[in-house]
PDB file of C-alpha atoms in Angstrom:
ATOM      1  CA  UNK A   1     111.050  79.622 121.145  1.00  0.00           C
ATOM      2  CA  UNK A   2     110.865  81.803 124.236  1.00  0.00           C
ATOM      3  CA  UNK A   3     113.560  84.446 124.420  1.00  0.00           C
ATOM      4  CA  UNK A   4     116.519  84.463 126.796  1.00  0.00           C
ATOM      5  CA  UNK A   5     117.983  81.140 125.861  1.00  0.00           C
ATOM      6  CA  UNK A   6     121.724  81.793 125.711  1.00  0.00           C
ATOM      7  CA  UNK A   7     123.658  80.410 122.772  1.00  0.00           C
ATOM      8  CA  UNK A   8     125.876  77.498 123.678  1.00  0.00           C
ATOM      9  CA  UNK A   9     129.059  79.536 123.785  1.00  0.00           C
ATOM     10  CA  UNK A  10     127.368  82.135 125.960  1.00  0.00           C
ATOM     11  CA  UNK A  11     126.528  79.640 128.700  1.00  0.00           C
ATOM     12  CA  UNK A  12     128.462  80.654 131.819  1.00  0.00           C
ATOM     13  CA  UNK A  13     129.745  78.130 134.335  1.00  0.00           C
ATOM     14  CA  UNK A  14     128.759  80.191 137.373  1.00  0.00           C
ATOM     15  CA  UNK A  15     125.214  80.584 136.067  1.00  0.00           C
ATOM     16  CA  UNK A  16     124.860  76.847 135.441  1.00  0.00           C
ATOM     17  CA  UNK A  17     126.190  76.029 138.909  1.00  0.00           C
ATOM     18  CA  UNK A  18     123.863  78.552 140.533  1.00  0.00           C
ATOM     19  CA  UNK A  19     120.920  77.167 138.562  1.00  0.00           C
ATOM     20  CA  UNK A  20     121.771  73.636 139.662  1.00  0.00           C
ATOM     21  CA  UNK A  21     122.349  74.651 143.282  1.00  0.00           C
ATOM     22  CA  UNK A  22     118.742  74.173 144.327  1.00  0.00           C
ATOM     23  CA  UNK A  23     116.934  70.906 145.093  1.00  0.00           C
ATOM     24  CA  UNK A  24     113.818  71.901 143.148  1.00  0.00           C
ATOM     25  CA  UNK A  25     115.836  72.671 140.053  1.00  0.00           C
ATOM     26  CA  UNK A  26     117.875  69.512 140.515  1.00  0.00           C
ATOM     27  CA  UNK A  27     114.568  67.626 140.513  1.00  0.00           C
ATOM     28  CA  UNK A  28     113.763  69.228 137.148  1.00  0.00           C
ATOM     29  CA  UNK A  29     117.115  68.281 135.685  1.00  0.00           C
ATOM     30  CA  UNK A  30     116.778  64.716 136.923  1.00  0.00           C
ATOM     31  CA  UNK A  31     113.274  64.455 135.450  1.00  0.00           C
ATOM     32  CA  UNK A  32     114.507  65.719 132.084  1.00  0.00           C
ATOM     33  CA  UNK A  33     117.684  63.648 132.049  1.00  0.00           C
ATOM     34  CA  UNK A  34     115.975  60.710 130.373  1.00  0.00           C
ATOM     35  CA  UNK A  35     115.764  62.861 127.254  1.00  0.00           C
ATOM     36  CA  UNK A  36     112.973  64.334 125.166  1.00  0.00           C
ATOM     37  CA  UNK A  37     110.504  67.044 126.079  1.00  0.00           C
ATOM     38  CA  UNK A  38     108.127  67.098 129.027  1.00  0.00           C
ATOM     39  CA  UNK A  39     105.156  69.422 129.573  1.00  0.00           C
ATOM     40  CA  UNK A  40     106.120  71.869 132.315  1.00  0.00           C
ATOM     41  CA  UNK A  41     103.087  70.859 134.381  1.00  0.00           C
ATOM     42  CA  UNK A  42     104.295  67.278 134.720  1.00  0.00           C
ATOM     43  CA  UNK A  43     107.884  67.766 135.844  1.00  0.00           C
ATOM     44  CA  UNK A  44     107.513  68.683 139.515  1.00  0.00           C
ATOM     45  CA  UNK A  45     105.128  68.010 142.371  1.00  0.00           C
ATOM     46  CA  UNK A  46     101.605  69.386 141.870  1.00  0.00           C
ATOM     47  CA  UNK A  47     101.910  71.097 145.237  1.00  0.00           C
ATOM     48  CA  UNK A  48     104.357  73.710 143.949  1.00  0.00           C
ATOM     49  CA  UNK A  49     102.735  77.019 143.032  1.00  0.00           C
ATOM     50  CA  UNK A  50     102.700  78.304 139.477  1.00  0.00           C
ATOM     51  CA  UNK A  51     104.685  81.416 140.409  1.00  0.00           C
ATOM     52  CA  UNK A  52     107.393  79.300 142.012  1.00  0.00           C
ATOM     53  CA  UNK A  53     107.544  77.073 138.951  1.00  0.00           C
ATOM     54  CA  UNK A  54     107.766  80.089 136.655  1.00  0.00           C
ATOM     55  CA  UNK A  55     110.707  81.406 138.665  1.00  0.00           C
ATOM     56  CA  UNK A  56     112.578  78.117 138.433  1.00  0.00           C
ATOM     57  CA  UNK A  57     111.902  77.705 134.682  1.00  0.00           C
ATOM     58  CA  UNK A  58     113.362  81.152 134.176  1.00  0.00           C
ATOM     59  CA  UNK A  59     116.550  80.439 136.167  1.00  0.00           C
ATOM     60  CA  UNK A  60     117.082  77.156 134.340  1.00  0.00           C
ATOM     61  CA  UNK A  61     116.352  78.703 130.945  1.00  0.00           C
ATOM     62  CA  UNK A  62     118.387  81.889 131.368  1.00  0.00           C
ATOM     63  CA  UNK A  63     121.414  79.962 132.584  1.00  0.00           C
ATOM     64  CA  UNK A  64     121.304  77.626 129.582  1.00  0.00           C
ATOM     65  CA  UNK A  65     120.343  74.435 131.412  1.00  0.00           C
ATOM     66  CA  UNK A  66     116.979  73.846 129.711  1.00  0.00           C
ATOM     67  CA  UNK A  67     115.061  74.666 126.564  1.00  0.00           C
ATOM     68  CA  UNK A  68     111.544  75.952 127.092  1.00  0.00           C
ATOM     69  CA  UNK A  69     109.268  75.818 124.055  1.00  0.00           C
ATOM     70  CA  UNK A  70     105.634  76.973 123.838  1.00  0.00           C
ATOM     71  CA  UNK A  71     103.211  74.265 122.743  1.00  0.00           C
ATOM     72  CA  UNK A  72      99.511  75.076 122.845  1.00  0.00           C
ATOM     73  CA  UNK A  73      98.613  76.348 126.297  1.00  0.00           C
ATOM     74  CA  UNK A  74     101.753  75.177 128.032  1.00  0.00           C
ATOM     75  CA  UNK A  75     105.505  74.932 127.602  1.00  0.00           C
ATOM     76  CA  UNK A  76     107.594  71.924 126.820  1.00  0.00           C
ATOM     77  CA  UNK A  77     110.888  71.562 128.672  1.00  0.00           C
ATOM     78  CA  UNK A  78     114.018  69.695 127.694  1.00  0.00           C
ATOM     79  CA  UNK A  79     117.543  69.460 129.029  1.00  0.00           C
ATOM     80  CA  UNK A  80     120.326  71.109 126.988  1.00  0.00           C
ATOM     81  CA  UNK A  81     122.428  68.029 127.552  1.00  0.00           C
ATOM     82  CA  UNK A  82     124.540  68.245 124.406  1.00  0.00           C
ATOM     83  CA  UNK A  83     125.262  71.923 124.896  1.00  0.00           C
ATOM     84  CA  UNK A  84     126.229  71.415 128.534  1.00  0.00           C
ATOM     85  CA  UNK A  85     128.358  68.367 127.745  1.00  0.00           C
ATOM     86  CA  UNK A  86     130.261  70.237 125.057  1.00  0.00           C
ATOM     87  CA  UNK A  87     130.661  73.373 127.131  1.00  0.00           C
ATOM     88  CA  UNK A  88     131.477  71.698 130.477  1.00  0.00           C
ATOM     89  CA  UNK A  89     132.403  68.048 129.886  1.00  0.00           C
ATOM     90  CA  UNK A  90     131.498  65.764 132.752  1.00  0.00           C
ATOM     91  CA  UNK A  91     129.675  68.371 134.806  1.00  0.00           C
ATOM     92  CA  UNK A  92     126.111  67.265 134.187  1.00  0.00           C
ATOM     93  CA  UNK A  93     126.887  63.586 134.693  1.00  0.00           C
ATOM     94  CA  UNK A  94     128.697  64.347 137.954  1.00  0.00           C
ATOM     95  CA  UNK A  95     125.702  66.332 139.161  1.00  0.00           C
ATOM     96  CA  UNK A  96     123.194  63.654 138.147  1.00  0.00           C
ATOM     97  CA  UNK A  97     125.300  60.990 139.844  1.00  0.00           C
ATOM     98  CA  UNK A  98     125.409  63.167 142.945  1.00  0.00           C
ATOM     99  CA  UNK A  99     121.614  63.416 142.945  1.00  0.00           C
ATOM    100  CA  UNK A 100     121.305  59.673 142.514  1.00  0.00           C
ATOM    101  CA  UNK A 101     123.644  59.030 145.437  1.00  0.00           C
ATOM    102  CA  UNK A 102     121.732  61.322 147.819  1.00  0.00           C
ATOM    103  CA  UNK A 103     118.260  61.951 146.389  1.00  0.00           C
ATOM    104  CA  UNK A 104     116.445  62.868 149.605  1.00  0.00           C
ATOM    105  CA  UNK A 105     116.344  66.642 149.224  1.00  0.00           C
ATOM    106  CA  UNK A 106     115.388  66.333 145.563  1.00  0.00           C
ATOM    107  CA  UNK A 107     112.715  63.663 145.928  1.00  0.00           C
ATOM    108  CA  UNK A 108     110.407  65.933 147.910  1.00  0.00           C
ATOM    109  CA  UNK A 109     109.847  68.038 144.794  1.00  0.00           C
ATOM    110  CA  UNK A 110     109.508  65.250 142.265  1.00  0.00           C
ATOM    111  CA  UNK A 111     106.296  64.663 140.327  1.00  0.00           C
ATOM    112  CA  UNK A 112     106.084  60.996 141.307  1.00  0.00           C
TER     113      UNK A 112
ATOM    114  CA  UNK B   1     139.363  74.439 163.563  1.00  0.00           C
ATOM    115  CA  UNK B   2     136.615  76.976 163.011  1.00  0.00           C
ATOM    116  CA  UNK B   3     133.139  75.598 163.504  1.00  0.00           C
ATOM    117  CA  UNK B   4     130.579  74.914 160.787  1.00  0.00           C
ATOM    118  CA  UNK B   5     132.667  72.606 158.682  1.00  0.00           C
ATOM    119  CA  UNK B   6     130.233  69.846 157.719  1.00  0.00           C
ATOM    120  CA  UNK B   7     131.394  66.262 157.980  1.00  0.00           C
ATOM    121  CA  UNK B   8     132.024  64.648 154.628  1.00  0.00           C
ATOM    122  CA  UNK B   9     128.767  62.735 154.602  1.00  0.00           C
ATOM    123  CA  UNK B  10     126.857  65.885 155.517  1.00  0.00           C
ATOM    124  CA  UNK B  11     128.074  67.798 152.459  1.00  0.00           C
ATOM    125  CA  UNK B  12     125.031  68.552 150.304  1.00  0.00           C
ATOM    126  CA  UNK B  13     125.209  68.739 146.519  1.00  0.00           C
ATOM    127  CA  UNK B  14     122.988  71.801 146.243  1.00  0.00           C
ATOM    128  CA  UNK B  15     125.121  73.675 148.773  1.00  0.00           C
ATOM    129  CA  UNK B  16     128.336  72.830 146.933  1.00  0.00           C
ATOM    130  CA  UNK B  17     126.841  73.914 143.603  1.00  0.00           C
ATOM    131  CA  UNK B  18     125.571  77.163 145.088  1.00  0.00           C
ATOM    132  CA  UNK B  19     128.961  77.826 146.665  1.00  0.00           C
ATOM    133  CA  UNK B  20     130.698  77.221 143.339  1.00  0.00           C
ATOM    134  CA  UNK B  21     128.178  79.290 141.399  1.00  0.00           C
ATOM    135  CA  UNK B  22     130.050  82.564 141.855  1.00  0.00           C
ATOM    136  CA  UNK B  23     133.137  83.782 139.979  1.00  0.00           C
ATOM    137  CA  UNK B  24     134.858  85.030 143.129  1.00  0.00           C
ATOM    138  CA  UNK B  25     134.428  81.697 144.845  1.00  0.00           C
ATOM    139  CA  UNK B  26     135.500  79.870 141.693  1.00  0.00           C
ATOM    140  CA  UNK B  27     138.672  81.967 141.811  1.00  0.00           C
ATOM    141  CA  UNK B  28     139.260  80.723 145.357  1.00  0.00           C
ATOM    142  CA  UNK B  29     138.752  77.102 144.373  1.00  0.00           C
ATOM    143  CA  UNK B  30     141.088  77.467 141.414  1.00  0.00           C
ATOM    144  CA  UNK B  31     143.751  79.080 143.597  1.00  0.00           C
ATOM    145  CA  UNK B  32     143.499  76.243 146.136  1.00  0.00           C
ATOM    146  CA  UNK B  33     143.343  73.467 143.549  1.00  0.00           C
ATOM    147  CA  UNK B  34     147.114  73.099 143.453  1.00  0.00           C
ATOM    148  CA  UNK B  35     146.877  71.660 146.964  1.00  0.00           C
ATOM    149  CA  UNK B  36     148.127  72.690 150.378  1.00  0.00           C
ATOM    150  CA  UNK B  37     147.068  75.609 152.522  1.00  0.00           C
ATOM    151  CA  UNK B  38     147.119  79.282 151.561  1.00  0.00           C
ATOM    152  CA  UNK B  39     146.784  82.287 153.885  1.00  0.00           C
ATOM    153  CA  UNK B  40     143.356  83.799 153.274  1.00  0.00           C
ATOM    154  CA  UNK B  41     144.884  87.183 152.489  1.00  0.00           C
ATOM    155  CA  UNK B  42     146.778  85.810 149.494  1.00  0.00           C
ATOM    156  CA  UNK B  43     144.030  83.968 147.629  1.00  0.00           C
ATOM    157  CA  UNK B  44     142.076  86.774 145.949  1.00  0.00           C
ATOM    158  CA  UNK B  45     142.707  90.250 144.610  1.00  0.00           C
ATOM    159  CA  UNK B  46     143.786  92.796 147.226  1.00  0.00           C
ATOM    160  CA  UNK B  47     140.997  95.063 146.006  1.00  0.00           C
ATOM    161  CA  UNK B  48     138.266  92.920 147.537  1.00  0.00           C
ATOM    162  CA  UNK B  49     137.028  94.167 150.922  1.00  0.00           C
ATOM    163  CA  UNK B  50     137.520  92.151 154.073  1.00  0.00           C
ATOM    164  CA  UNK B  51     133.776  91.868 154.681  1.00  0.00           C
ATOM    165  CA  UNK B  52     133.246  90.485 151.182  1.00  0.00           C
ATOM    166  CA  UNK B  53     136.052  87.978 151.690  1.00  0.00           C
ATOM    167  CA  UNK B  54     134.608  86.925 155.042  1.00  0.00           C
ATOM    168  CA  UNK B  55     131.252  86.273 153.407  1.00  0.00           C
ATOM    169  CA  UNK B  56     132.774  84.100 150.703  1.00  0.00           C
ATOM    170  CA  UNK B  57     134.945  82.125 153.150  1.00  0.00           C
ATOM    171  CA  UNK B  58     131.796  81.356 155.113  1.00  0.00           C
ATOM    172  CA  UNK B  59     129.830  80.159 152.087  1.00  0.00           C
ATOM    173  CA  UNK B  60     132.723  77.951 150.962  1.00  0.00           C
ATOM    174  CA  UNK B  61     133.317  76.614 154.462  1.00  0.00           C
ATOM    175  CA  UNK B  62     129.680  75.987 155.408  1.00  0.00           C
ATOM    176  CA  UNK B  63     129.018  74.143 152.160  1.00  0.00           C
ATOM    177  CA  UNK B  64     132.012  71.843 152.676  1.00  0.00           C
ATOM    178  CA  UNK B  65     134.166  73.138 149.824  1.00  0.00           C
ATOM    179  CA  UNK B  66     137.081  74.429 151.913  1.00  0.00           C
ATOM    180  CA  UNK B  67     138.756  73.992 155.253  1.00  0.00           C
ATOM    181  CA  UNK B  68     139.465  77.195 157.150  1.00  0.00           C
ATOM    182  CA  UNK B  69     142.018  76.910 159.956  1.00  0.00           C
ATOM    183  CA  UNK B  70     143.195  79.700 162.265  1.00  0.00           C
ATOM    184  CA  UNK B  71     146.931  80.283 162.243  1.00  0.00           C
ATOM    185  CA  UNK B  72     148.276  83.250 164.159  1.00  0.00           C
ATOM    186  CA  UNK B  73     146.447  86.365 163.072  1.00  0.00           C
ATOM    187  CA  UNK B  74     144.936  84.923 159.934  1.00  0.00           C
ATOM    188  CA  UNK B  75     143.286  81.816 158.576  1.00  0.00           C
ATOM    189  CA  UNK B  76     144.708  79.183 156.306  1.00  0.00           C
ATOM    190  CA  UNK B  77     142.461  77.852 153.549  1.00  0.00           C
ATOM    191  CA  UNK B  78     142.566  74.541 151.743  1.00  0.00           C
ATOM    192  CA  UNK B  79     140.322  72.739 149.313  1.00  0.00           C
ATOM    193  CA  UNK B  80     138.428  69.676 150.592  1.00  0.00           C
ATOM    194  CA  UNK B  81     139.356  67.900 147.414  1.00  0.00           C
ATOM    195  CA  UNK B  82     139.327  64.356 148.757  1.00  0.00           C
ATOM    196  CA  UNK B  83     136.002  64.826 150.508  1.00  0.00           C
ATOM    197  CA  UNK B  84     134.400  66.353 147.419  1.00  0.00           C
ATOM    198  CA  UNK B  85     135.836  63.677 145.125  1.00  0.00           C
ATOM    199  CA  UNK B  86     134.523  60.901 147.320  1.00  0.00           C
ATOM    200  CA  UNK B  87     131.139  62.526 147.825  1.00  0.00           C
ATOM    201  CA  UNK B  88     130.597  63.753 144.221  1.00  0.00           C
ATOM    202  CA  UNK B  89     133.052  61.987 141.905  1.00  0.00           C
ATOM    203  CA  UNK B  90     134.100  64.052 138.933  1.00  0.00           C
ATOM    204  CA  UNK B  91     132.310  67.223 139.980  1.00  0.00           C
ATOM    205  CA  UNK B  92     135.292  69.269 141.101  1.00  0.00           C
ATOM    206  CA  UNK B  93     137.409  68.313 138.098  1.00  0.00           C
ATOM    207  CA  UNK B  94     134.569  69.198 135.724  1.00  0.00           C
ATOM    208  CA  UNK B  95     134.211  72.586 137.417  1.00  0.00           C
ATOM    209  CA  UNK B  96     137.956  73.287 137.362  1.00  0.00           C
ATOM    210  CA  UNK B  97     138.118  72.298 133.691  1.00  0.00           C
ATOM    211  CA  UNK B  98     135.206  74.629 133.032  1.00  0.00           C
ATOM    212  CA  UNK B  99     137.060  77.490 134.700  1.00  0.00           C
ATOM    213  CA  UNK B 100     140.177  76.722 132.691  1.00  0.00           C
ATOM    214  CA  UNK B 101     138.211  76.735 129.448  1.00  0.00           C
ATOM    215  CA  UNK B 102     136.590  80.124 130.120  1.00  0.00           C
ATOM    216  CA  UNK B 103     138.556  81.909 132.847  1.00  0.00           C
ATOM    217  CA  UNK B 104     137.566  85.498 132.055  1.00  0.00           C
ATOM    218  CA  UNK B 105     134.964  86.044 134.771  1.00  0.00           C
ATOM    219  CA  UNK B 106     137.172  84.337 137.344  1.00  0.00           C
ATOM    220  CA  UNK B 107     140.456  86.062 136.465  1.00  0.00           C
ATOM    221  CA  UNK B 108     139.205  89.478 137.548  1.00  0.00           C
ATOM    222  CA  UNK B 109     139.173  88.311 141.164  1.00  0.00           C
ATOM    223  CA  UNK B 110     142.453  86.398 141.164  1.00  0.00           C
ATOM    224  CA  UNK B 111     145.381  87.430 143.347  1.00  0.00           C
ATOM    225  CA  UNK B 112     147.822  87.516 140.435  1.00  0.00           C
TER     226      UNK B 112
END
């Protein structure tokens, strides 16, 4: 596992909120919300540069929102849903519902 | 009323999350959560500079988290609780519960 994943009880609310406060990162969280792992190259639009992606993976990982696991030549991403739900009950669902209600700013970064 | 308060349906999730993703601004939201208006000079620690406060009022106001209303020589602040609850159900309560569960980073900026 890549370093800099905080333990569950080290996840800080302000870091999670900052990580989620960006439409590109909200698009990642929405894509991962179905569960399981996704290769990092498949989560967002192909038009986003690798350096931009790397930045956003880091913010999401360091804040405790996602797991990032090396697999061959790429990384697999998954949402730390259980950890977030235990640490901040209701937060992730409220955010995902908010994205669903007004998806415009997020959709522009989606892989589909 | 000071300008730059977005209408309810113009409040953007990513802006609200970014505004909340800061312990000083979380301290403001917690202080205002009891309801009603508070003079801006009473909400946070007296040790915080006026320019820093002004910055945070702007971020909270522009994102749609608070109302800021001139009154005499100062401004009165209040939480846009109803607007946020209608726009993003459950989000504010989840955030306030998160602050209550781990208040350390927020307490250092509180007025008390």
